[in-house]
PDB file of N, CA and C in Angstrom:
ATOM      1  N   UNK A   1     -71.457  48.729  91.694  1.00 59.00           N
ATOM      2  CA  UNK A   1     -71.190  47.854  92.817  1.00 59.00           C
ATOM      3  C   UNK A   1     -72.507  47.235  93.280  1.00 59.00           C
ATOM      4  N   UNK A   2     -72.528  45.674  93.636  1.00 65.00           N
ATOM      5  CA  UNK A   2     -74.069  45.205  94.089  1.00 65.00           C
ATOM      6  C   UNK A   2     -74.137  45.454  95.067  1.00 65.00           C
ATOM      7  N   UNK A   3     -75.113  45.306  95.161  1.00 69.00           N
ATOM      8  CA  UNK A   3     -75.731  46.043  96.774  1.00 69.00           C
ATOM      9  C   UNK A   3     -75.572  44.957  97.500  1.00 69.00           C
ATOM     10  N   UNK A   4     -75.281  45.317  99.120  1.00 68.00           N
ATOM     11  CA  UNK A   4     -74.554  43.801 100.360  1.00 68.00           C
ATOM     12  C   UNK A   4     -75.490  43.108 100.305  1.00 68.00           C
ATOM     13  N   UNK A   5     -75.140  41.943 100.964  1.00 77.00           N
ATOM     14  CA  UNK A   5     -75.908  40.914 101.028  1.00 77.00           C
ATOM     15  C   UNK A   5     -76.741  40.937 102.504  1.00 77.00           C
ATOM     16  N   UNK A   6     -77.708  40.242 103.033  1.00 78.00           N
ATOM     17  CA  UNK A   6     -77.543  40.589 104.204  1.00 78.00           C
ATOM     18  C   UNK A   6     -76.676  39.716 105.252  1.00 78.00           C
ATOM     19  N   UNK A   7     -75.984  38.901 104.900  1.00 80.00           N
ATOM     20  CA  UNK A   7     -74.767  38.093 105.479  1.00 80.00           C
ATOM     21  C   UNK A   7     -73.491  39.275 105.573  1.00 80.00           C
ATOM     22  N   UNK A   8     -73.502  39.892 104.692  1.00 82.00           N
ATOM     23  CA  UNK A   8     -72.130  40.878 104.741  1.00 82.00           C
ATOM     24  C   UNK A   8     -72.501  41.967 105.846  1.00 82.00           C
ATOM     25  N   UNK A   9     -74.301  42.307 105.528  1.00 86.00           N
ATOM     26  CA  UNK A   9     -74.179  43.596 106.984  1.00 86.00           C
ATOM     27  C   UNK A   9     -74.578  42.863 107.994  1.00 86.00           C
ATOM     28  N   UNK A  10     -74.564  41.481 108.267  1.00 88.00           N
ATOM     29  CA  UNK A  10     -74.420  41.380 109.665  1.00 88.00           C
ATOM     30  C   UNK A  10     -72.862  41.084 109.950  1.00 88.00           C
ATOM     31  N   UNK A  11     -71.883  40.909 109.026  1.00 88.00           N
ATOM     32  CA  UNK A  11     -70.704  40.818 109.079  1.00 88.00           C
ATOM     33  C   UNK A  11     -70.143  42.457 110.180  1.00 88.00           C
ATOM     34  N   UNK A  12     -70.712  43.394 109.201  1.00 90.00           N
ATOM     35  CA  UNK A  12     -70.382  44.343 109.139  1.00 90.00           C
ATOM     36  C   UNK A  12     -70.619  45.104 110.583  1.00 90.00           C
ATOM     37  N   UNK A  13     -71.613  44.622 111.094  1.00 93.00           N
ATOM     38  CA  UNK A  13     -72.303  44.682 112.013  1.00 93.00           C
ATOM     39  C   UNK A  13     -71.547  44.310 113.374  1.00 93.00           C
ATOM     40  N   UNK A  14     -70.757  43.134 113.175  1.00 94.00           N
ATOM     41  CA  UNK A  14     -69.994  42.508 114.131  1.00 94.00           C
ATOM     42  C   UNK A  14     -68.343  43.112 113.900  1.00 94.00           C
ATOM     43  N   UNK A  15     -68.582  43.471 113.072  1.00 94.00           N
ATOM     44  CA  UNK A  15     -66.826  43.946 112.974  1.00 94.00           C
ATOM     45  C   UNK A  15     -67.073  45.026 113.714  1.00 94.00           C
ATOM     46  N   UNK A  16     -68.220  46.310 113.322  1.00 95.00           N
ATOM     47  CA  UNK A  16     -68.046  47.480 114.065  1.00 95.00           C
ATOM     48  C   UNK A  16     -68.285  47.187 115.647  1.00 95.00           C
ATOM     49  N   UNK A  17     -68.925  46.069 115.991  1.00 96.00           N
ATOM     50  CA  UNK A  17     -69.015  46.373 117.424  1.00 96.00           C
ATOM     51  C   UNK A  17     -68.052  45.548 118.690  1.00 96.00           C
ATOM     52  N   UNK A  18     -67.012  44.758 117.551  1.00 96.00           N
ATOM     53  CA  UNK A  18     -65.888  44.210 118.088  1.00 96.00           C
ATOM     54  C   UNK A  18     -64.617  45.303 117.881  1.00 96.00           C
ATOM     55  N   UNK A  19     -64.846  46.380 116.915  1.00 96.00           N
ATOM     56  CA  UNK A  19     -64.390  47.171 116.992  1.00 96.00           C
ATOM     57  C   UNK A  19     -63.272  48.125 117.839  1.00 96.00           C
ATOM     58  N   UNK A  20     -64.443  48.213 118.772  1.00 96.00           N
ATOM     59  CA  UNK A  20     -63.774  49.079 120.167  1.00 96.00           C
ATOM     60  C   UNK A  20     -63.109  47.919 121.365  1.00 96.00           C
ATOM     61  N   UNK A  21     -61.781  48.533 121.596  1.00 95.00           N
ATOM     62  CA  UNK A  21     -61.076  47.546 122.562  1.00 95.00           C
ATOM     63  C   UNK A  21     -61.693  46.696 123.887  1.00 95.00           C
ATOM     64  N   UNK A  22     -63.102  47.119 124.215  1.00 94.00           N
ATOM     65  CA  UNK A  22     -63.648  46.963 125.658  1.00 94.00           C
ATOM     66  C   UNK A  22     -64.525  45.830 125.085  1.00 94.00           C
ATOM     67  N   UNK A  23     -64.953  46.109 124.394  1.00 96.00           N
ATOM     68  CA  UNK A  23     -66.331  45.047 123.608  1.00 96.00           C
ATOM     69  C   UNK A  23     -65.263  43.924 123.085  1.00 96.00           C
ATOM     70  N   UNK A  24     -64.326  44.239 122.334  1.00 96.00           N
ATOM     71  CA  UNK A  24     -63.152  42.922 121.898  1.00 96.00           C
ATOM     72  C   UNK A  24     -63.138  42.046 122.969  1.00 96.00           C
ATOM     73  N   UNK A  25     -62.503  42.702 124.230  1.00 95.00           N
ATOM     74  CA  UNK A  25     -62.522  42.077 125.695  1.00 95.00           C
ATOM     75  C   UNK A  25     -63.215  41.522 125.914  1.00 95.00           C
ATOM     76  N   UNK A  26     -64.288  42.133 125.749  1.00 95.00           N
ATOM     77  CA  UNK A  26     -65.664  41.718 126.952  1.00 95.00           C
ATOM     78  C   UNK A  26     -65.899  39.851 125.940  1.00 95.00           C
ATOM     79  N   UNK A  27     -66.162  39.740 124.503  1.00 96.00           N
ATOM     80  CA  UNK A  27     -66.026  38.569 123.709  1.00 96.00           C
ATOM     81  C   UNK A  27     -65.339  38.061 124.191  1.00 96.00           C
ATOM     82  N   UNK A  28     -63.982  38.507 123.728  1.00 95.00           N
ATOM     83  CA  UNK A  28     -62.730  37.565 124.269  1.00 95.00           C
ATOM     84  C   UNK A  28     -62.980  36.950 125.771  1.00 95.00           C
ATOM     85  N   UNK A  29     -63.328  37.402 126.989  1.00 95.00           N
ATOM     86  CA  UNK A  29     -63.669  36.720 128.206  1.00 95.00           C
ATOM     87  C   UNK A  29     -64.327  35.944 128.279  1.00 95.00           C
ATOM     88  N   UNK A  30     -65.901  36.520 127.430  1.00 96.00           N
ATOM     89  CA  UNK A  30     -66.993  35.510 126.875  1.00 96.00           C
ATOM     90  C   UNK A  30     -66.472  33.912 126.649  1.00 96.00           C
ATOM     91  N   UNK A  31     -65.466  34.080 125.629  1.00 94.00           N
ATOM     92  CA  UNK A  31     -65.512  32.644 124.656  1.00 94.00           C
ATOM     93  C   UNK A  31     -64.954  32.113 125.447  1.00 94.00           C
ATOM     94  N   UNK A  32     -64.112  32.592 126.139  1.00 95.00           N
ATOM     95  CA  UNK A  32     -63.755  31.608 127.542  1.00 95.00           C
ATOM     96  C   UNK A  32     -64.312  31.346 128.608  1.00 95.00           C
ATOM     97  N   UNK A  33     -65.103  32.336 129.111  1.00 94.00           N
ATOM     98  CA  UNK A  33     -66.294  32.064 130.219  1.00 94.00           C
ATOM     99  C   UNK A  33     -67.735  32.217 130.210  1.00 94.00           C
ATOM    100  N   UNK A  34     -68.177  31.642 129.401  1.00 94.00           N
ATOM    101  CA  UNK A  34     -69.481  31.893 129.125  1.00 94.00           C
ATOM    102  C   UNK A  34     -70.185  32.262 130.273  1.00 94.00           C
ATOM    103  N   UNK A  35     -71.419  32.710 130.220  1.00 94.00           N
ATOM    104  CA  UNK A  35     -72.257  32.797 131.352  1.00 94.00           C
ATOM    105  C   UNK A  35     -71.922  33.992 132.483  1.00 94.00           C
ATOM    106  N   UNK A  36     -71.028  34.911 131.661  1.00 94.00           N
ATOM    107  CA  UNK A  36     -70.420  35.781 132.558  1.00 94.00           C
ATOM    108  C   UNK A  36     -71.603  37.107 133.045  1.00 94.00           C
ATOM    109  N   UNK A  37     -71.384  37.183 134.386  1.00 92.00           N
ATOM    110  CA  UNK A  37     -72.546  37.767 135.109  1.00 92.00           C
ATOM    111  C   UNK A  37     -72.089  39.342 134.650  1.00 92.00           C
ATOM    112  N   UNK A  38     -72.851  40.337 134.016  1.00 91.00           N
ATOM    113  CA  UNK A  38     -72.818  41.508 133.298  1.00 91.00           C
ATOM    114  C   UNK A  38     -72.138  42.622 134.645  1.00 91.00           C
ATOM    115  N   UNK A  39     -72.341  42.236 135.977  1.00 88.00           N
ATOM    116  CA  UNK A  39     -71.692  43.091 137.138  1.00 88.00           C
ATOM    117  C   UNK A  39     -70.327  42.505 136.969  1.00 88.00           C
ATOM    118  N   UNK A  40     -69.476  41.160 136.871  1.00 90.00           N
ATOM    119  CA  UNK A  40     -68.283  41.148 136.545  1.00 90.00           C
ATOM    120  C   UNK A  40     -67.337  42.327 135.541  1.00 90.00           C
ATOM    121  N   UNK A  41     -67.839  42.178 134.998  1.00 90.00           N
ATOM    122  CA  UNK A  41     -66.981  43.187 133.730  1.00 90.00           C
ATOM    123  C   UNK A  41     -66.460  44.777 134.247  1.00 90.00           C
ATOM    124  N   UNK A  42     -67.459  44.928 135.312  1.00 88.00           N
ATOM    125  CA  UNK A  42     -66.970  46.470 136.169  1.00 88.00           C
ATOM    126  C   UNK A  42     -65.863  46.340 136.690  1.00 88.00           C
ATOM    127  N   UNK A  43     -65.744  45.131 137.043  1.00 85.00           N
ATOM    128  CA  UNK A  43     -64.153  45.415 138.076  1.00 85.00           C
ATOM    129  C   UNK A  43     -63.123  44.748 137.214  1.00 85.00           C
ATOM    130  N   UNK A  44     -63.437  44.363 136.227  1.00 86.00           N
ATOM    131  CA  UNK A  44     -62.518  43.907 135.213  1.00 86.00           C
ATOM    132  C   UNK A  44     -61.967  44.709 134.215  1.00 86.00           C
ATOM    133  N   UNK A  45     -62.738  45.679 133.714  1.00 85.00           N
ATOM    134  CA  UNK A  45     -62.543  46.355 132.677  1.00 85.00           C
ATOM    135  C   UNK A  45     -62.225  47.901 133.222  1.00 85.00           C
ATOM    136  N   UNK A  46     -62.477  48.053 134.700  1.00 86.00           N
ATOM    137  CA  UNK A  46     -62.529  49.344 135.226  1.00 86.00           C
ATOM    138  C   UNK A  46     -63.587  50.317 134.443  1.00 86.00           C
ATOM    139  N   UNK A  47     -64.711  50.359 134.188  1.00 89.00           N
ATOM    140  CA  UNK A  47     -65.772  51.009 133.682  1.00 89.00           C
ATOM    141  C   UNK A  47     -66.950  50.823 134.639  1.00 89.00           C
ATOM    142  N   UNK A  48     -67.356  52.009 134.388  1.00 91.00           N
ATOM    143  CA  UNK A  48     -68.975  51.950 135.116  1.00 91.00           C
ATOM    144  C   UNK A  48     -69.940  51.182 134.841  1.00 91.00           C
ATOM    145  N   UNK A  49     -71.320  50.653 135.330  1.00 91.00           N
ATOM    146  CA  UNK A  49     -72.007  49.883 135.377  1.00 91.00           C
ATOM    147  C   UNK A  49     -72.812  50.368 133.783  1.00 91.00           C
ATOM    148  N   UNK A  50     -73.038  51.441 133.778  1.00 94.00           N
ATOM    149  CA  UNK A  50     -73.777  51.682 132.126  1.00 94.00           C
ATOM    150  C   UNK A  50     -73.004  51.905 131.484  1.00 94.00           C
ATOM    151  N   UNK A  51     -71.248  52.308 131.894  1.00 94.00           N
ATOM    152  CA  UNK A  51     -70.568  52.178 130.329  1.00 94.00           C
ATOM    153  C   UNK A  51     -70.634  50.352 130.054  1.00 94.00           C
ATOM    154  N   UNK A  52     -70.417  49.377 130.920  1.00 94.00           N
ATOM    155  CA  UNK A  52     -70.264  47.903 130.675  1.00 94.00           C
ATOM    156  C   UNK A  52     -72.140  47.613 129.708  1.00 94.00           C
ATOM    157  N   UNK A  53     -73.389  48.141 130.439  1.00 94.00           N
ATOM    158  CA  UNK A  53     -74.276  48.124 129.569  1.00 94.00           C
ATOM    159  C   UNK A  53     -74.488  48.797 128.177  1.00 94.00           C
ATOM    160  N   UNK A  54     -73.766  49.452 127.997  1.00 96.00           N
ATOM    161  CA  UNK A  54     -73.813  50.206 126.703  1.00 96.00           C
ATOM    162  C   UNK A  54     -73.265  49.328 125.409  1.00 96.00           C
ATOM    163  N   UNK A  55     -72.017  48.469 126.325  1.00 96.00           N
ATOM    164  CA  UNK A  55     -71.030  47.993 125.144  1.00 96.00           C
ATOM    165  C   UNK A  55     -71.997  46.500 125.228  1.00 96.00           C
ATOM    166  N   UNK A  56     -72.469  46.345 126.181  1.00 97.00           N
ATOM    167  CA  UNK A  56     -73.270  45.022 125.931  1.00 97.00           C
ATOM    168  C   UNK A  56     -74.531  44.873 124.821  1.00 97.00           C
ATOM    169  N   UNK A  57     -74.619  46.324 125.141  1.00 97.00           N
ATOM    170  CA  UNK A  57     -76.263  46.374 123.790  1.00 97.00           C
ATOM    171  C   UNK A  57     -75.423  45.997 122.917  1.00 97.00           C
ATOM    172  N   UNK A  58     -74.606  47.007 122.363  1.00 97.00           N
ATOM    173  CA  UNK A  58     -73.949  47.098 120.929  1.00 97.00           C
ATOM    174  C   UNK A  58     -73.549  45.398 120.531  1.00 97.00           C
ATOM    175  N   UNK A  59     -73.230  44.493 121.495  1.00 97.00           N
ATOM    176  CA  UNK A  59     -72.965  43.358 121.294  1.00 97.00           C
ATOM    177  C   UNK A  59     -74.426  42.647 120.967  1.00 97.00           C
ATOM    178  N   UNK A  60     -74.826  43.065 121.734  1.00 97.00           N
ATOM    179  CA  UNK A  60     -75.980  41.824 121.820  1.00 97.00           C
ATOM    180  C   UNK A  60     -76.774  42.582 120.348  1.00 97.00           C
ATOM    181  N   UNK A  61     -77.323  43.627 119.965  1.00 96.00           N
ATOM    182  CA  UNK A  61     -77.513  43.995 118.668  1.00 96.00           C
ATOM    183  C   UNK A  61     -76.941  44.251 117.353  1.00 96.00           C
ATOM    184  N   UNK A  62     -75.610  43.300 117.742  1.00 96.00           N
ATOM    185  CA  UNK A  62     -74.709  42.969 116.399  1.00 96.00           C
ATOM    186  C   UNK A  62     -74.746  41.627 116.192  1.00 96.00           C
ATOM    187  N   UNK A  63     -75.215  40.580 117.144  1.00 94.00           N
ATOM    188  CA  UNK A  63     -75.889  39.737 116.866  1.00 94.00           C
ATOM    189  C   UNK A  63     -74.137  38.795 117.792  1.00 94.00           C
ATOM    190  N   UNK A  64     -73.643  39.115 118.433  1.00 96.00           N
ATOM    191  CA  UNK A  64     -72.747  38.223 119.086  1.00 96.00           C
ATOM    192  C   UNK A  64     -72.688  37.766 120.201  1.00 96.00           C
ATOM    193  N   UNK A  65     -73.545  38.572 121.490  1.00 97.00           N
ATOM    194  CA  UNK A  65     -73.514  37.568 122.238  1.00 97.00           C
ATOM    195  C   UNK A  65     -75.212  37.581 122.514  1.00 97.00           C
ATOM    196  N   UNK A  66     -75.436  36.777 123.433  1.00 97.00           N
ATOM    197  CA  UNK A  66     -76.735  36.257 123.875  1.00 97.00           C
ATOM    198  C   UNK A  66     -76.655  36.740 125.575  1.00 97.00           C
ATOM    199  N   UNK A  67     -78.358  36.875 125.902  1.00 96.00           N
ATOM    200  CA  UNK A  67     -78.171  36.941 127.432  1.00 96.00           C
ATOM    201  C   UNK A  67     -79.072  36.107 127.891  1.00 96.00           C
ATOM    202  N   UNK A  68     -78.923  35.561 129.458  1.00 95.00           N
ATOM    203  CA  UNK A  68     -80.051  35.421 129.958  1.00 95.00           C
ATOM    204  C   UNK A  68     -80.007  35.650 131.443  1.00 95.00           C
ATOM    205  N   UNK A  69     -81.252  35.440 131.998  1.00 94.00           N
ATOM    206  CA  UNK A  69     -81.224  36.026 133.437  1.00 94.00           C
ATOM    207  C   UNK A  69     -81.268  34.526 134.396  1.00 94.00           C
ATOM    208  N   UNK A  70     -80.612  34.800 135.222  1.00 90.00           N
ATOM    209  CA  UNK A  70     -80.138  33.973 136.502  1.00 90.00           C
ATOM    210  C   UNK A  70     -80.764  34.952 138.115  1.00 90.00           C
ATOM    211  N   UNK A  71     -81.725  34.716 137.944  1.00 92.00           N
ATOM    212  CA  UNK A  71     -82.380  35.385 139.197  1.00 92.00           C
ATOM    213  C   UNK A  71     -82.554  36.767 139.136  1.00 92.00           C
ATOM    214  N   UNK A  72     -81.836  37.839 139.992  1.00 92.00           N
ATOM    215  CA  UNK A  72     -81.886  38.821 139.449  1.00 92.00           C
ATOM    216  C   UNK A  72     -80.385  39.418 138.577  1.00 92.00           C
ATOM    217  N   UNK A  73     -79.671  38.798 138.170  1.00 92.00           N
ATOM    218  CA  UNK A  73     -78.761  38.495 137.525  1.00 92.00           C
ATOM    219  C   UNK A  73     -78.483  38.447 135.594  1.00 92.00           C
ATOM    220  N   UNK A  74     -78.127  39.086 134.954  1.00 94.00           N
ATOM    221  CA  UNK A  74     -77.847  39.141 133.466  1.00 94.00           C
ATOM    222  C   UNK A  74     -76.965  38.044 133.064  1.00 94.00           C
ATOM    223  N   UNK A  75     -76.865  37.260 132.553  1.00 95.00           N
ATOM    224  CA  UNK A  75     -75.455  36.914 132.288  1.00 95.00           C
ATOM    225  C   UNK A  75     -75.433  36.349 131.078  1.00 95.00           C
ATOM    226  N   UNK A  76     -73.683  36.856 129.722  1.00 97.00           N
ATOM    227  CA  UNK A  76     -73.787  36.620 128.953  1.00 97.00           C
ATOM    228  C   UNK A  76     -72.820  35.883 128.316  1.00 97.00           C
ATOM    229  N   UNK A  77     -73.365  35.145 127.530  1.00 97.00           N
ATOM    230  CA  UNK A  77     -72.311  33.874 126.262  1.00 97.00           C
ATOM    231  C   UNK A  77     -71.892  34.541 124.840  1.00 97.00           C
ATOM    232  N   UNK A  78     -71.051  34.077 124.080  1.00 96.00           N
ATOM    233  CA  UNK A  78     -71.039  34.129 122.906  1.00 96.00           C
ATOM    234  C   UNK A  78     -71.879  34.046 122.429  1.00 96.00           C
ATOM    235  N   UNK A  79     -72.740  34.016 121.367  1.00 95.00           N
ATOM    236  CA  UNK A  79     -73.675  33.268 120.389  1.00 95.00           C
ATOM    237  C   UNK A  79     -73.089  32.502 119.572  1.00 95.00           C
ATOM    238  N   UNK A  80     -74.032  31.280 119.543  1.00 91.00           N
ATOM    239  CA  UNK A  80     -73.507  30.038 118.983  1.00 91.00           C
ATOM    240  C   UNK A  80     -73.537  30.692 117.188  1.00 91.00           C
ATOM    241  N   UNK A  81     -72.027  30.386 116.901  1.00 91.00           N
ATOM    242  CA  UNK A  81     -72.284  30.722 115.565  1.00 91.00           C
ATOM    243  C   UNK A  81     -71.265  32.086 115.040  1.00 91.00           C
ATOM    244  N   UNK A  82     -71.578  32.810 116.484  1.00 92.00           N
ATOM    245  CA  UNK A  82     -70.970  34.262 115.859  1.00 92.00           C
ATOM    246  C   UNK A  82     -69.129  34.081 115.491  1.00 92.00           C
ATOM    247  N   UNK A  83     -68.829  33.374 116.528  1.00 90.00           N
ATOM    248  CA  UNK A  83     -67.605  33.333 115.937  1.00 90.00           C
ATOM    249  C   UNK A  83     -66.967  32.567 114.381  1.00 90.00           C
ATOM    250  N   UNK A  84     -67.654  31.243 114.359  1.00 90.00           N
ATOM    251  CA  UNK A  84     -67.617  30.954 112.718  1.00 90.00           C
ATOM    252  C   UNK A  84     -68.174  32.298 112.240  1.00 90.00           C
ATOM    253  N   UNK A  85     -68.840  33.172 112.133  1.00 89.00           N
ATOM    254  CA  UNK A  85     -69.433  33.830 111.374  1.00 89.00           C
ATOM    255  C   UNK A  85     -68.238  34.929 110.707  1.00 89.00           C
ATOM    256  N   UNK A  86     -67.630  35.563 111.744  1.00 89.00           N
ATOM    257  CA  UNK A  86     -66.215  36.236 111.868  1.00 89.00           C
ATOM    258  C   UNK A  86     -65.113  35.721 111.141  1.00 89.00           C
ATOM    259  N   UNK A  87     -64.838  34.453 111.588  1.00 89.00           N
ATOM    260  CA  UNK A  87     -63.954  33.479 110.943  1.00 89.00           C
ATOM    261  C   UNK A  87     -63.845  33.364 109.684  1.00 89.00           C
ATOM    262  N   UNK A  88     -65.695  33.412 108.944  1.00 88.00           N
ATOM    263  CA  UNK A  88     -66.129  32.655 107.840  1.00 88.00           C
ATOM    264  C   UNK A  88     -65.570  34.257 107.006  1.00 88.00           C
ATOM    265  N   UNK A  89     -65.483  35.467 107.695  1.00 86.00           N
ATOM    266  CA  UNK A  89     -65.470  36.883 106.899  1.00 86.00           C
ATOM    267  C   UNK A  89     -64.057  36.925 106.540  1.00 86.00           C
ATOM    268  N   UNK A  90     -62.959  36.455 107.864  1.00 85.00           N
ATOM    269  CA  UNK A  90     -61.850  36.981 107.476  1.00 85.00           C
ATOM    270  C   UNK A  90     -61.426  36.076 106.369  1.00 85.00           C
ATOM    271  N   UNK A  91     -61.855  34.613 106.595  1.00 87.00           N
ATOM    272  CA  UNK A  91     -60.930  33.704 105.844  1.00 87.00           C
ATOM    273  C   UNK A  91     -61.273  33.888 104.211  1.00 87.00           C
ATOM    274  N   UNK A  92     -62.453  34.419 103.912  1.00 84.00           N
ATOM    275  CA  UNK A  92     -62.782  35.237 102.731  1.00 84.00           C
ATOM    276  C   UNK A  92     -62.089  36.215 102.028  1.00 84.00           C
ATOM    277  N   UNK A  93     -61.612  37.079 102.879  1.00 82.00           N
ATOM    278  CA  UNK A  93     -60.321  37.705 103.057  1.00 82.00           C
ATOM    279  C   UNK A  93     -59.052  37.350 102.537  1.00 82.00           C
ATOM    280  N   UNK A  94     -58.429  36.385 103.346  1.00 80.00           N
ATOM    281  CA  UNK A  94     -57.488  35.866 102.952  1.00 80.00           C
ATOM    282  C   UNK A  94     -57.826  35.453 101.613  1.00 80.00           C
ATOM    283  N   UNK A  95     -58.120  34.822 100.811  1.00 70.00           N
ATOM    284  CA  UNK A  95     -58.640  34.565  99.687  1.00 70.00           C
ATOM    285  C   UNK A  95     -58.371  35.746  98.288  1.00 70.00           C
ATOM    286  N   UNK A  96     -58.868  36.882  98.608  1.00 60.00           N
ATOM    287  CA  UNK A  96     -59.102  37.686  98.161  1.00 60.00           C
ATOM    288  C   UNK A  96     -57.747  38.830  97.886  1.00 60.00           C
ATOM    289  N   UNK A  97     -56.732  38.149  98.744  1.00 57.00           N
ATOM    290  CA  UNK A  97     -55.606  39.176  99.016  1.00 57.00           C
ATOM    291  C   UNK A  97     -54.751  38.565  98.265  1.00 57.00           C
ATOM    292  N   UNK A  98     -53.481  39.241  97.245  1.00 64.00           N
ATOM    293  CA  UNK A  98     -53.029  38.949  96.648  1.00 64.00           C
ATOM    294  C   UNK A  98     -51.842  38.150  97.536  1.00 64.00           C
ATOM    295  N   UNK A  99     -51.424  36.659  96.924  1.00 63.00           N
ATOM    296  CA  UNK A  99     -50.104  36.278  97.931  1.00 63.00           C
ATOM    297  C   UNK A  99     -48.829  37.028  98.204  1.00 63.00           C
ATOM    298  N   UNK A 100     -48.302  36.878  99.363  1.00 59.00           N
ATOM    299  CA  UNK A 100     -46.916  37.638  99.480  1.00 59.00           C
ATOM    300  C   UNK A 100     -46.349  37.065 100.075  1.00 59.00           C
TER     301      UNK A 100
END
């Protein structure tokens, strides 16, 4: 078997950390509200302030969303890209699967 590419482990990378249902969310809100202030997600998701930072690393070091600061304020977007990137994995996928 060849060894991944590094396009596949950042694939891989984003699958595991869309993975868990809270981080799915937290994207999914993203692509619709960008710029979302990192204290929102507590009263949204019902989680504590470092469980919402925990799932944010894992995002932001899978390479999907981006942050920046607004005063004393976090707030985060999609990354431009990550979702084609996802897109570009499954529809590979489809491809690959026998028709039915």
């Amino acid at each position: 078997m060849p060894a991944a590419t590094s396009t596949e482990v950042d694939a891989v990378a984003m699958l595991r950390a869309i993975a868990h249902p809270t981080r799915l969310s937290i994207v999914r809100r993203l692509a619709v509200e960008p710029e979302t202030c990192a204290c929102d997600f507590t009263e949204v998701f019902g989680v504590s302030q470092p469980t919402v930072s925990q799932h944010l690393k894992v995002l932001r070091d899978a390479g999907l969303v981006t942050a920046s600061r607004r005063g004393t304020n976090i707030c985060y977007s999609v990354r431009a890209g990550a979702v084609d990137a996802l897109a570009e994995v499954v529809e590979s996928l489809r491809g690959a699967a026998p028709a039915g």
